[in-house]
Amino acid sequence: WIKPGKVLWDWWNNNNIYGVDFKAGINTATYMYMIDYAAKHGFEYILIDEGWSGRVDLLTLNPETDIPAICRYAQEKGVGVCLWAKWINVDKQLDEAFDLMKSWGVQGVKIDFMDRNDAIMVNFYERVAKKATECKMLVDFHGSYPNEGMRAKYPNLMTREGVVGLEYNKWSERCTPVHQVIIPYLRQWVGPMDFTPGAMLNAQKDCFRISHIEPMSQGTRCHHMAMYVVYESPLQMLSDSPTKYDENPQWLPFLENVPTVWDETYPLWGTIGKNVAVARRSGDTYYVAAMSAGEAASAEIALDFLPEGEW
């Protein structure tokens, strides 16, 4: 039941789905549409972020979001549903909330806003991991300190944030291309990283603007596609909306096929804060990706990691 995959996500893109016969937002129709889109493109999960439940009560549903019906529809389509929750609510309602989610058919949880690593919080992580294992649910610790080894005990701990990720573009200029080619050498060293790549509205520094409603990333689309190989996360987010991906159809075949777990990894080339190139193998398929910190760079990369034969 521990199944990695790509996750179509609502929060980053502010539910910006256009050209549909319903009002997109935190509602059942939007998530049914996302399920259809995920099924069409072979994406394994959708993530329903903030707003599906009461602000201080995970047992009370937003009347606009019928989570049991959404989960039933997702099961029919072969798509998993993950739910977001604030840690403070999970802390108060862990057993009741997770048992209820399990009864609905929820397959994963994204826990957020912990933002500390004292003994109380570390013990909270353990309680969540244990209960999620009992309920056969995957866990994404957002708002988290970086990995410290719990995955060896709980392999359903799929990924963690613990990084200045894509979401910072909605309120800050900190998530720069320079930062994005530092973290493969630094944060990624300790394990899976929930950076949440996949932005389709992209800008160079002189054109970048901060927007919560119509967010953009710094860099290029190609830069973001490279993250799906350079950055490891067994639950890998697709941060933008179905509309944005349909507007950029040249990327869909790649996003449909790129794995989220790998059999081998080969560091190829790069300098911290300037550039990075990585090769990864999944089965008989090799992916090679390179990222730069915003300035042009050329490199000759040896392919001597390939076995004999034609590739």
PDB file of C-alpha atoms in Angstrom:
ATOM      1  CA  TRP A   1       0.000   0.000   0.000  1.00  0.00           C
ATOM      2  CA  ILE A   2       3.037   2.294   0.099  1.00  0.00           C
ATOM      3  CA  LYS A   3       2.813   3.605  -3.444  1.00  0.00           C
ATOM      4  CA  PRO A   4       4.852   6.598  -4.634  1.00  0.00           C
ATOM      5  CA  GLY A   5       3.615   8.878  -7.362  1.00  0.00           C
ATOM      6  CA  LYS A   6       2.864  12.333  -8.674  1.00  0.00           C
ATOM      7  CA  VAL A   7       0.319  14.520  -6.911  1.00  0.00           C
ATOM      8  CA  LEU A   8      -1.923  17.085  -8.602  1.00  0.00           C
ATOM      9  CA  TRP A   9      -2.174  19.943  -6.109  1.00  0.00           C
ATOM     10  CA  ASP A  10      -4.656  22.784  -5.647  1.00  0.00           C
ATOM     11  CA  TRP A  11      -3.191  25.346  -3.220  1.00  0.00           C
ATOM     12  CA  TRP A  12      -0.192  26.691  -5.132  1.00  0.00           C
ATOM     13  CA  ASN A  13      -2.257  27.590  -8.195  1.00  0.00           C
ATOM     14  CA  ASN A  14      -5.175  29.019  -6.179  1.00  0.00           C
ATOM     15  CA  ASN A  15      -7.560  26.626  -7.961  1.00  0.00           C
ATOM     16  CA  ASN A  16      -7.068  28.579 -11.199  1.00  0.00           C
ATOM     17  CA  ILE A  17      -9.033  26.251 -13.457  1.00  0.00           C
ATOM     18  CA  TYR A  18     -10.630  28.010 -16.412  1.00  0.00           C
ATOM     19  CA  GLY A  19     -13.027  27.132 -19.222  1.00  0.00           C
ATOM     20  CA  VAL A  20     -15.165  24.756 -17.140  1.00  0.00           C
ATOM     21  CA  ASP A  21     -18.897  24.662 -16.457  1.00  0.00           C
ATOM     22  CA  PHE A  22     -18.534  25.137 -12.682  1.00  0.00           C
ATOM     23  CA  LYS A  23     -16.964  27.726 -10.413  1.00  0.00           C
ATOM     24  CA  ALA A  24     -13.531  26.422  -9.502  1.00  0.00           C
ATOM     25  CA  GLY A  25     -12.583  26.583  -5.844  1.00  0.00           C
ATOM     26  CA  ILE A  26     -12.615  24.509  -2.687  1.00  0.00           C
ATOM     27  CA  ASN A  27     -15.609  22.424  -3.697  1.00  0.00           C
ATOM     28  CA  THR A  28     -16.599  18.960  -4.819  1.00  0.00           C
ATOM     29  CA  ALA A  29     -16.852  19.798  -8.525  1.00  0.00           C
ATOM     30  CA  THR A  30     -13.278  21.101  -8.618  1.00  0.00           C
ATOM     31  CA  TYR A  31     -11.858  17.975  -7.021  1.00  0.00           C
ATOM     32  CA  MET A  32     -13.899  15.677  -9.265  1.00  0.00           C
ATOM     33  CA  TYR A  33     -12.386  17.570 -12.206  1.00  0.00           C
ATOM     34  CA  MET A  34      -8.879  17.185 -10.763  1.00  0.00           C
ATOM     35  CA  ILE A  35      -9.470  13.455 -10.336  1.00  0.00           C
ATOM     36  CA  ASP A  36     -10.525  13.156 -13.975  1.00  0.00           C
ATOM     37  CA  TYR A  37      -7.437  15.092 -15.037  1.00  0.00           C
ATOM     38  CA  ALA A  38      -5.123  12.962 -12.892  1.00  0.00           C
ATOM     39  CA  ALA A  39      -6.659   9.757 -14.249  1.00  0.00           C
ATOM     40  CA  LYS A  40      -6.350  10.985 -17.855  1.00  0.00           C
ATOM     41  CA  HIS A  41      -2.634  11.684 -17.464  1.00  0.00           C
ATOM     42  CA  GLY A  42      -1.672   8.832 -15.157  1.00  0.00           C
ATOM     43  CA  PHE A  43      -1.007  10.951 -12.070  1.00  0.00           C
ATOM     44  CA  GLU A  44      -1.401   8.805  -8.991  1.00  0.00           C
ATOM     45  CA  TYR A  45      -2.858  11.269  -6.465  1.00  0.00           C
ATOM     46  CA  ILE A  46      -4.604  14.567  -5.890  1.00  0.00           C
ATOM     47  CA  LEU A  47      -3.959  16.674  -2.804  1.00  0.00           C
ATOM     48  CA  ILE A  48      -6.815  18.634  -1.235  1.00  0.00           C
ATOM     49  CA  ASP A  49      -5.173  21.410   0.734  1.00  0.00           C
ATOM     50  CA  GLU A  50      -6.533  23.897   3.257  1.00  0.00           C
ATOM     51  CA  GLY A  51     -10.284  24.485   3.366  1.00  0.00           C
ATOM     52  CA  TRP A  52     -11.875  21.032   3.187  1.00  0.00           C
ATOM     53  CA  SER A  53     -12.545  20.950   6.954  1.00  0.00           C
ATOM     54  CA  GLY A  54     -13.277  23.322   9.804  1.00  0.00           C
ATOM     55  CA  ARG A  55     -10.391  25.592  10.774  1.00  0.00           C
ATOM     56  CA  VAL A  56     -10.033  23.984  14.215  1.00  0.00           C
ATOM     57  CA  ASP A  57     -11.896  20.701  13.648  1.00  0.00           C
ATOM     58  CA  LEU A  58     -10.901  17.933  11.246  1.00  0.00           C
ATOM     59  CA  LEU A  59     -14.130  16.065  11.979  1.00  0.00           C
ATOM     60  CA  THR A  60     -16.348  18.789  10.485  1.00  0.00           C
ATOM     61  CA  LEU A  61     -16.434  19.033   6.705  1.00  0.00           C
ATOM     62  CA  ASN A  62     -16.754  22.169   4.657  1.00  0.00           C
ATOM     63  CA  PRO A  63     -20.284  21.712   3.235  1.00  0.00           C
ATOM     64  CA  GLU A  64     -18.896  22.549  -0.220  1.00  0.00           C
ATOM     65  CA  THR A  65     -16.512  19.552  -0.165  1.00  0.00           C
ATOM     66  CA  ASP A  66     -18.013  16.071   0.083  1.00  0.00           C
ATOM     67  CA  ILE A  67     -14.813  14.208   0.923  1.00  0.00           C
ATOM     68  CA  PRO A  68     -16.429  10.723   1.139  1.00  0.00           C
ATOM     69  CA  ALA A  69     -17.961  11.191  -2.332  1.00  0.00           C
ATOM     70  CA  ILE A  70     -14.690  12.560  -3.694  1.00  0.00           C
ATOM     71  CA  CYS A  71     -12.815   9.534  -2.342  1.00  0.00           C
ATOM     72  CA  ARG A  72     -15.342   7.109  -3.813  1.00  0.00           C
ATOM     73  CA  TYR A  73     -15.069   8.775  -7.208  1.00  0.00           C
ATOM     74  CA  ALA A  74     -11.262   8.758  -6.991  1.00  0.00           C
ATOM     75  CA  GLN A  75     -11.259   5.021  -6.237  1.00  0.00           C
ATOM     76  CA  GLU A  76     -13.395   4.404  -9.323  1.00  0.00           C
ATOM     77  CA  LYS A  77     -10.839   6.329 -11.393  1.00  0.00           C
ATOM     78  CA  GLY A  78      -7.782   4.693  -9.837  1.00  0.00           C
ATOM     79  CA  VAL A  79      -6.583   7.914  -8.197  1.00  0.00           C
ATOM     80  CA  GLY A  80      -5.628   8.369  -4.544  1.00  0.00           C
ATOM     81  CA  VAL A  81      -6.745  11.272  -2.360  1.00  0.00           C
ATOM     82  CA  CYS A  82      -4.447  13.020   0.126  1.00  0.00           C
ATOM     83  CA  LEU A  83      -5.657  15.597   2.651  1.00  0.00           C
ATOM     84  CA  TRP A  84      -3.853  18.558   4.213  1.00  0.00           C
ATOM     85  CA  ALA A  85      -4.143  19.333   7.927  1.00  0.00           C
ATOM     86  CA  LYS A  86      -2.640  21.720  10.468  1.00  0.00           C
ATOM     87  CA  TRP A  87      -0.543  19.875  13.023  1.00  0.00           C
ATOM     88  CA  ILE A  88      -2.348  21.438  15.983  1.00  0.00           C
ATOM     89  CA  ASN A  89      -5.646  19.912  14.837  1.00  0.00           C
ATOM     90  CA  VAL A  90      -4.007  16.548  14.198  1.00  0.00           C
ATOM     91  CA  ASP A  91      -2.431  16.696  17.645  1.00  0.00           C
ATOM     92  CA  LYS A  92      -5.859  17.148  19.253  1.00  0.00           C
ATOM     93  CA  GLN A  93      -7.797  14.716  17.045  1.00  0.00           C
ATOM     94  CA  LEU A  94      -5.232  12.207  15.784  1.00  0.00           C
ATOM     95  CA  ASP A  95      -7.074   8.940  16.419  1.00  0.00           C
ATOM     96  CA  GLU A  96     -10.571  10.154  15.557  1.00  0.00           C
ATOM     97  CA  ALA A  97      -9.476  12.101  12.466  1.00  0.00           C
ATOM     98  CA  PHE A  98      -7.248   9.398  10.980  1.00  0.00           C
ATOM     99  CA  ASP A  99      -9.848   6.679  11.614  1.00  0.00           C
ATOM    100  CA  LEU A 100     -12.452   8.853   9.884  1.00  0.00           C
ATOM    101  CA  MET A 101     -10.138   9.544   6.946  1.00  0.00           C
ATOM    102  CA  LYS A 102      -9.454   5.835   6.615  1.00  0.00           C
ATOM    103  CA  SER A 103     -13.196   5.130   6.523  1.00  0.00           C
ATOM    104  CA  TRP A 104     -13.539   7.609   3.658  1.00  0.00           C
ATOM    105  CA  GLY A 105     -10.688   5.996   1.706  1.00  0.00           C
ATOM    106  CA  VAL A 106      -8.058   8.706   2.128  1.00  0.00           C
ATOM    107  CA  GLN A 107      -4.614   7.400   1.180  1.00  0.00           C
ATOM    108  CA  GLY A 108      -2.304  10.107   2.454  1.00  0.00           C
ATOM    109  CA  VAL A 109      -1.962  13.136   4.722  1.00  0.00           C
ATOM    110  CA  LYS A 110       0.065  16.314   4.456  1.00  0.00           C
ATOM    111  CA  ILE A 111       0.721  17.741   7.936  1.00  0.00           C
ATOM    112  CA  ASP A 112       1.771  21.389   8.120  1.00  0.00           C
ATOM    113  CA  PHE A 113       2.993  24.292  10.300  1.00  0.00           C
ATOM    114  CA  MET A 114       4.983  22.328  12.880  1.00  0.00           C
ATOM    115  CA  ASP A 115       7.936  24.714  12.401  1.00  0.00           C
ATOM    116  CA  ARG A 116      10.040  23.412  15.292  1.00  0.00           C
ATOM    117  CA  ASN A 117      11.983  20.334  16.391  1.00  0.00           C
ATOM    118  CA  ASP A 118      11.836  20.224  20.185  1.00  0.00           C
ATOM    119  CA  ALA A 119      11.086  16.970  22.004  1.00  0.00           C
ATOM    120  CA  ILE A 120       7.316  17.558  22.025  1.00  0.00           C
ATOM    121  CA  MET A 121       7.282  18.005  18.269  1.00  0.00           C
ATOM    122  CA  VAL A 122       9.609  15.089  17.535  1.00  0.00           C
ATOM    123  CA  ASN A 123       7.307  12.877  19.609  1.00  0.00           C
ATOM    124  CA  PHE A 124       4.333  14.239  17.637  1.00  0.00           C
ATOM    125  CA  TYR A 125       6.008  13.086  14.411  1.00  0.00           C
ATOM    126  CA  GLU A 126       6.361   9.614  15.890  1.00  0.00           C
ATOM    127  CA  ARG A 127       2.704   9.502  16.958  1.00  0.00           C
ATOM    128  CA  VAL A 128       1.564  10.565  13.481  1.00  0.00           C
ATOM    129  CA  ALA A 129       3.810   8.043  11.755  1.00  0.00           C
ATOM    130  CA  LYS A 130       2.607   5.217  13.986  1.00  0.00           C
ATOM    131  CA  LYS A 131      -1.083   6.049  13.555  1.00  0.00           C
ATOM    132  CA  ALA A 132      -0.701   6.571   9.799  1.00  0.00           C
ATOM    133  CA  THR A 133       0.931   3.162   9.551  1.00  0.00           C
ATOM    134  CA  GLU A 134      -1.984   1.579  11.407  1.00  0.00           C
ATOM    135  CA  CYS A 135      -4.368   3.282   8.962  1.00  0.00           C
ATOM    136  CA  LYS A 136      -2.186   2.469   5.933  1.00  0.00           C
ATOM    137  CA  MET A 137      -1.783   6.105   4.947  1.00  0.00           C
ATOM    138  CA  LEU A 138       1.173   7.941   3.444  1.00  0.00           C
ATOM    139  CA  VAL A 139       2.669  10.969   5.210  1.00  0.00           C
ATOM    140  CA  ASP A 140       4.118  14.222   3.899  1.00  0.00           C
ATOM    141  CA  PHE A 141       5.478  16.411   6.701  1.00  0.00           C
ATOM    142  CA  HIS A 142       5.343  19.960   5.347  1.00  0.00           C
ATOM    143  CA  GLY A 143       6.381  22.879   7.614  1.00  0.00           C
ATOM    144  CA  SER A 144       8.974  20.390   8.847  1.00  0.00           C
ATOM    145  CA  TYR A 145      12.568  20.120   9.894  1.00  0.00           C
ATOM    146  CA  PRO A 146      14.624  18.023   7.412  1.00  0.00           C
ATOM    147  CA  ASN A 147      14.753  14.238   7.426  1.00  0.00           C
ATOM    148  CA  GLU A 148      16.523  12.573  10.316  1.00  0.00           C
ATOM    149  CA  GLY A 149      16.130   8.861   9.670  1.00  0.00           C
ATOM    150  CA  MET A 150      12.523   8.015  10.601  1.00  0.00           C
ATOM    151  CA  ARG A 151      11.939   6.615   7.109  1.00  0.00           C
ATOM    152  CA  ALA A 152      13.987   3.580   8.059  1.00  0.00           C
ATOM    153  CA  LYS A 153      11.315   2.748  10.640  1.00  0.00           C
ATOM    154  CA  TYR A 154       8.272   4.133   8.799  1.00  0.00           C
ATOM    155  CA  PRO A 155       8.656   3.754   5.021  1.00  0.00           C
ATOM    156  CA  ASN A 156       5.263   5.427   4.543  1.00  0.00           C
ATOM    157  CA  LEU A 157       6.951   8.723   5.513  1.00  0.00           C
ATOM    158  CA  MET A 158       7.288   9.666   1.870  1.00  0.00           C
ATOM    159  CA  THR A 159       8.694  13.183   1.903  1.00  0.00           C
ATOM    160  CA  ARG A 160       9.234  16.367   3.917  1.00  0.00           C
ATOM    161  CA  GLU A 161       9.525  20.044   3.217  1.00  0.00           C
ATOM    162  CA  GLY A 162      12.328  21.408   5.413  1.00  0.00           C
ATOM    163  CA  VAL A 163      13.367  23.742   2.587  1.00  0.00           C
ATOM    164  CA  VAL A 164      12.607  27.156   1.106  1.00  0.00           C
ATOM    165  CA  GLY A 165      10.427  25.725  -1.644  1.00  0.00           C
ATOM    166  CA  LEU A 166       8.299  26.938  -4.531  1.00  0.00           C
ATOM    167  CA  GLU A 167       5.544  28.317  -2.283  1.00  0.00           C
ATOM    168  CA  TYR A 168       7.869  31.110  -1.119  1.00  0.00           C
ATOM    169  CA  ASN A 169       7.378  32.746  -4.515  1.00  0.00           C
ATOM    170  CA  LYS A 170       3.866  33.673  -3.391  1.00  0.00           C
ATOM    171  CA  TRP A 171       5.191  36.094  -0.752  1.00  0.00           C
ATOM    172  CA  SER A 172       8.959  36.457  -1.182  1.00  0.00           C
ATOM    173  CA  GLU A 173      11.867  36.656  -3.626  1.00  0.00           C
ATOM    174  CA  ARG A 174      13.992  34.172  -1.666  1.00  0.00           C
ATOM    175  CA  CYS A 175      13.406  31.125  -3.872  1.00  0.00           C
ATOM    176  CA  THR A 176      15.859  32.142  -6.567  1.00  0.00           C
ATOM    177  CA  PRO A 177      17.580  29.990  -9.213  1.00  0.00           C
ATOM    178  CA  VAL A 178      20.774  30.341  -7.142  1.00  0.00           C
ATOM    179  CA  HIS A 179      18.973  28.871  -4.134  1.00  0.00           C
ATOM    180  CA  GLN A 180      17.536  26.141  -6.341  1.00  0.00           C
ATOM    181  CA  VAL A 181      21.016  24.930  -7.314  1.00  0.00           C
ATOM    182  CA  ILE A 182      22.296  25.084  -3.730  1.00  0.00           C
ATOM    183  CA  ILE A 183      19.678  22.772  -2.234  1.00  0.00           C
ATOM    184  CA  PRO A 184      20.599  19.670  -4.313  1.00  0.00           C
ATOM    185  CA  TYR A 185      23.993  19.782  -2.597  1.00  0.00           C
ATOM    186  CA  LEU A 186      22.692  20.716   0.842  1.00  0.00           C
ATOM    187  CA  ARG A 187      19.077  19.947   1.827  1.00  0.00           C
ATOM    188  CA  GLN A 188      18.646  17.037  -0.609  1.00  0.00           C
ATOM    189  CA  TRP A 189      21.592  15.255   0.965  1.00  0.00           C
ATOM    190  CA  VAL A 190      19.502  14.092   3.928  1.00  0.00           C
ATOM    191  CA  GLY A 191      16.583  12.688   1.959  1.00  0.00           C
ATOM    192  CA  PRO A 192      13.353  13.382   0.050  1.00  0.00           C
ATOM    193  CA  MET A 193      12.445  17.037  -0.302  1.00  0.00           C
ATOM    194  CA  ASP A 194       8.946  18.404  -0.852  1.00  0.00           C
ATOM    195  CA  PHE A 195       9.989  21.421  -2.920  1.00  0.00           C
ATOM    196  CA  THR A 196       6.768  21.215  -5.010  1.00  0.00           C
ATOM    197  CA  PRO A 197       8.027  21.894  -8.568  1.00  0.00           C
ATOM    198  CA  GLY A 198       5.983  22.225 -11.729  1.00  0.00           C
ATOM    199  CA  ALA A 199       5.198  25.947 -12.093  1.00  0.00           C
ATOM    200  CA  MET A 200       4.176  26.906 -15.627  1.00  0.00           C
ATOM    201  CA  LEU A 201       4.095  30.706 -15.168  1.00  0.00           C
ATOM    202  CA  ASN A 202       7.792  31.591 -15.089  1.00  0.00           C
ATOM    203  CA  ALA A 203       9.828  34.783 -15.111  1.00  0.00           C
ATOM    204  CA  GLN A 204      13.363  36.067 -15.036  1.00  0.00           C
ATOM    205  CA  LYS A 205      14.370  38.329 -12.153  1.00  0.00           C
ATOM    206  CA  ASP A 206      13.477  41.647 -13.832  1.00  0.00           C
ATOM    207  CA  CYS A 207       9.954  40.414 -14.679  1.00  0.00           C
ATOM    208  CA  PHE A 208       9.171  38.408 -11.548  1.00  0.00           C
ATOM    209  CA  ARG A 209       6.338  39.616  -9.342  1.00  0.00           C
ATOM    210  CA  ILE A 210       4.914  38.301  -6.096  1.00  0.00           C
ATOM    211  CA  SER A 211       1.304  37.149  -6.365  1.00  0.00           C
ATOM    212  CA  HIS A 212      -0.707  34.829  -4.172  1.00  0.00           C
ATOM    213  CA  ILE A 213      -3.593  34.651  -6.652  1.00  0.00           C
ATOM    214  CA  GLU A 214      -1.670  34.157  -9.923  1.00  0.00           C
ATOM    215  CA  PRO A 215       1.690  32.847  -8.664  1.00  0.00           C
ATOM    216  CA  MET A 216       4.815  32.518 -10.770  1.00  0.00           C
ATOM    217  CA  SER A 217       8.238  30.993 -10.314  1.00  0.00           C
ATOM    218  CA  GLN A 218      11.707  32.345 -10.910  1.00  0.00           C
ATOM    219  CA  GLY A 219      13.574  30.726 -13.779  1.00  0.00           C
ATOM    220  CA  THR A 220      12.157  28.854 -16.760  1.00  0.00           C
ATOM    221  CA  ARG A 221       9.771  25.993 -17.468  1.00  0.00           C
ATOM    222  CA  CYS A 222      12.695  23.822 -18.512  1.00  0.00           C
ATOM    223  CA  HIS A 223      14.380  24.642 -15.191  1.00  0.00           C
ATOM    224  CA  HIS A 224      11.246  23.391 -13.415  1.00  0.00           C
ATOM    225  CA  MET A 225      11.048  20.204 -15.469  1.00  0.00           C
ATOM    226  CA  ALA A 226      14.678  19.430 -14.572  1.00  0.00           C
ATOM    227  CA  MET A 227      13.669  19.511 -10.905  1.00  0.00           C
ATOM    228  CA  TYR A 228      11.657  16.307 -11.399  1.00  0.00           C
ATOM    229  CA  VAL A 229      14.969  14.491 -11.925  1.00  0.00           C
ATOM    230  CA  VAL A 230      17.355  16.566  -9.797  1.00  0.00           C
ATOM    231  CA  TYR A 231      15.026  16.762  -6.764  1.00  0.00           C
ATOM    232  CA  GLU A 232      13.974  13.497  -5.121  1.00  0.00           C
ATOM    233  CA  SER A 233      10.501  13.131  -3.601  1.00  0.00           C
ATOM    234  CA  PRO A 234       8.528   9.855  -3.757  1.00  0.00           C
ATOM    235  CA  LEU A 235       5.366  11.988  -3.537  1.00  0.00           C
ATOM    236  CA  GLN A 236       6.234  14.619  -6.127  1.00  0.00           C
ATOM    237  CA  MET A 237       3.885  17.565  -6.515  1.00  0.00           C
ATOM    238  CA  LEU A 238       2.484  18.971  -9.732  1.00  0.00           C
ATOM    239  CA  SER A 239       2.041  22.458  -8.392  1.00  0.00           C
ATOM    240  CA  ASP A 240       0.189  24.178 -11.197  1.00  0.00           C
ATOM    241  CA  SER A 241      -3.400  23.835 -12.373  1.00  0.00           C
ATOM    242  CA  PRO A 242      -4.750  21.566 -15.106  1.00  0.00           C
ATOM    243  CA  THR A 243      -5.404  24.694 -17.164  1.00  0.00           C
ATOM    244  CA  LYS A 244      -1.768  25.734 -16.997  1.00  0.00           C
ATOM    245  CA  TYR A 245      -0.567  22.267 -18.016  1.00  0.00           C
ATOM    246  CA  ASP A 246      -3.019  22.185 -20.915  1.00  0.00           C
ATOM    247  CA  GLU A 247      -1.638  25.556 -22.018  1.00  0.00           C
ATOM    248  CA  ASN A 248       1.846  23.959 -22.111  1.00  0.00           C
ATOM    249  CA  PRO A 249       1.121  20.546 -23.644  1.00  0.00           C
ATOM    250  CA  GLN A 250       4.725  19.959 -24.717  1.00  0.00           C
ATOM    251  CA  TRP A 251       5.537  19.150 -21.073  1.00  0.00           C
ATOM    252  CA  LEU A 252       2.720  16.686 -20.431  1.00  0.00           C
ATOM    253  CA  PRO A 253       4.395  13.579 -21.925  1.00  0.00           C
ATOM    254  CA  PHE A 254       7.404  14.190 -19.700  1.00  0.00           C
ATOM    255  CA  LEU A 255       5.290  14.768 -16.597  1.00  0.00           C
ATOM    256  CA  GLU A 256       3.211  11.687 -17.327  1.00  0.00           C
ATOM    257  CA  ASN A 257       6.263   9.441 -17.551  1.00  0.00           C
ATOM    258  CA  VAL A 258       8.958  10.785 -15.221  1.00  0.00           C
ATOM    259  CA  PRO A 259       9.320   8.469 -12.179  1.00  0.00           C
ATOM    260  CA  THR A 260       9.263   9.613  -8.556  1.00  0.00           C
ATOM    261  CA  VAL A 261      11.520   6.855  -7.235  1.00  0.00           C
ATOM    262  CA  TRP A 262      14.813   5.695  -8.705  1.00  0.00           C
ATOM    263  CA  ASP A 263      17.030   2.634  -8.802  1.00  0.00           C
ATOM    264  CA  GLU A 264      20.337   4.472  -9.216  1.00  0.00           C
ATOM    265  CA  THR A 265      21.570   8.069  -9.076  1.00  0.00           C
ATOM    266  CA  TYR A 266      24.702   9.485 -10.714  1.00  0.00           C
ATOM    267  CA  PRO A 267      26.036  12.958  -9.873  1.00  0.00           C
ATOM    268  CA  LEU A 268      27.547  14.225 -13.127  1.00  0.00           C
ATOM    269  CA  TRP A 269      28.674  17.835 -12.964  1.00  0.00           C
ATOM    270  CA  GLY A 270      28.186  21.145 -11.239  1.00  0.00           C
ATOM    271  CA  THR A 271      29.245  23.744  -8.701  1.00  0.00           C
ATOM    272  CA  ILE A 272      27.190  24.553  -5.621  1.00  0.00           C
ATOM    273  CA  GLY A 273      25.099  27.645  -6.213  1.00  0.00           C
ATOM    274  CA  LYS A 274      25.942  27.745  -9.935  1.00  0.00           C
ATOM    275  CA  ASN A 275      24.782  24.580 -11.677  1.00  0.00           C
ATOM    276  CA  VAL A 276      24.069  20.885 -11.261  1.00  0.00           C
ATOM    277  CA  ALA A 277      23.618  17.876 -13.510  1.00  0.00           C
ATOM    278  CA  VAL A 278      22.289  14.490 -12.382  1.00  0.00           C
ATOM    279  CA  ALA A 279      21.435  11.204 -14.063  1.00  0.00           C
ATOM    280  CA  ARG A 280      18.956   8.752 -12.583  1.00  0.00           C
ATOM    281  CA  ARG A 281      17.869   5.281 -13.629  1.00  0.00           C
ATOM    282  CA  SER A 282      14.420   3.762 -13.284  1.00  0.00           C
ATOM    283  CA  GLY A 283      14.340   0.224 -14.625  1.00  0.00           C
ATOM    284  CA  ASP A 284      15.833   0.351 -18.117  1.00  0.00           C
ATOM    285  CA  THR A 285      15.286   4.080 -18.578  1.00  0.00           C
ATOM    286  CA  TYR A 286      17.814   6.793 -17.793  1.00  0.00           C
ATOM    287  CA  TYR A 287      17.007  10.460 -17.230  1.00  0.00           C
ATOM    288  CA  VAL A 288      19.607  13.236 -17.359  1.00  0.00           C
ATOM    289  CA  ALA A 289      18.775  16.728 -16.103  1.00  0.00           C
ATOM    290  CA  ALA A 290      20.752  19.922 -15.593  1.00  0.00           C
ATOM    291  CA  MET A 291      19.936  23.226 -13.894  1.00  0.00           C
ATOM    292  CA  SER A 292      21.748  26.545 -13.886  1.00  0.00           C
ATOM    293  CA  ALA A 293      21.571  29.518 -11.514  1.00  0.00           C
ATOM    294  CA  GLY A 294      20.274  31.894 -14.145  1.00  0.00           C
ATOM    295  CA  GLU A 295      23.418  32.384 -16.232  1.00  0.00           C
ATOM    296  CA  ALA A 296      24.268  30.421 -19.350  1.00  0.00           C
ATOM    297  CA  ALA A 297      26.603  27.486 -18.870  1.00  0.00           C
ATOM    298  CA  SER A 298      27.932  24.730 -21.106  1.00  0.00           C
ATOM    299  CA  ALA A 299      29.215  21.356 -20.015  1.00  0.00           C
ATOM    300  CA  GLU A 300      30.456  18.150 -21.570  1.00  0.00           C
ATOM    301  CA  ILE A 301      28.925  15.320 -19.589  1.00  0.00           C
ATOM    302  CA  ALA A 302      30.314  11.808 -19.825  1.00  0.00           C
ATOM    303  CA  LEU A 303      27.712   9.084 -20.266  1.00  0.00           C
ATOM    304  CA  ASP A 304      30.002   6.360 -18.973  1.00  0.00           C
ATOM    305  CA  PHE A 305      27.417   5.392 -16.363  1.00  0.00           C
ATOM    306  CA  LEU A 306      25.464   3.685 -19.167  1.00  0.00           C
ATOM    307  CA  PRO A 307      26.042  -0.034 -19.618  1.00  0.00           C
ATOM    308  CA  GLU A 308      27.123  -1.371 -22.985  1.00  0.00           C
ATOM    309  CA  GLY A 309      24.635  -1.173 -25.821  1.00  0.00           C
ATOM    310  CA  GLU A 310      22.709   1.522 -27.598  1.00  0.00           C
ATOM    311  CA  TRP A 311      20.779   4.121 -25.652  1.00  0.00           C
TER     312      TRP A 311
END
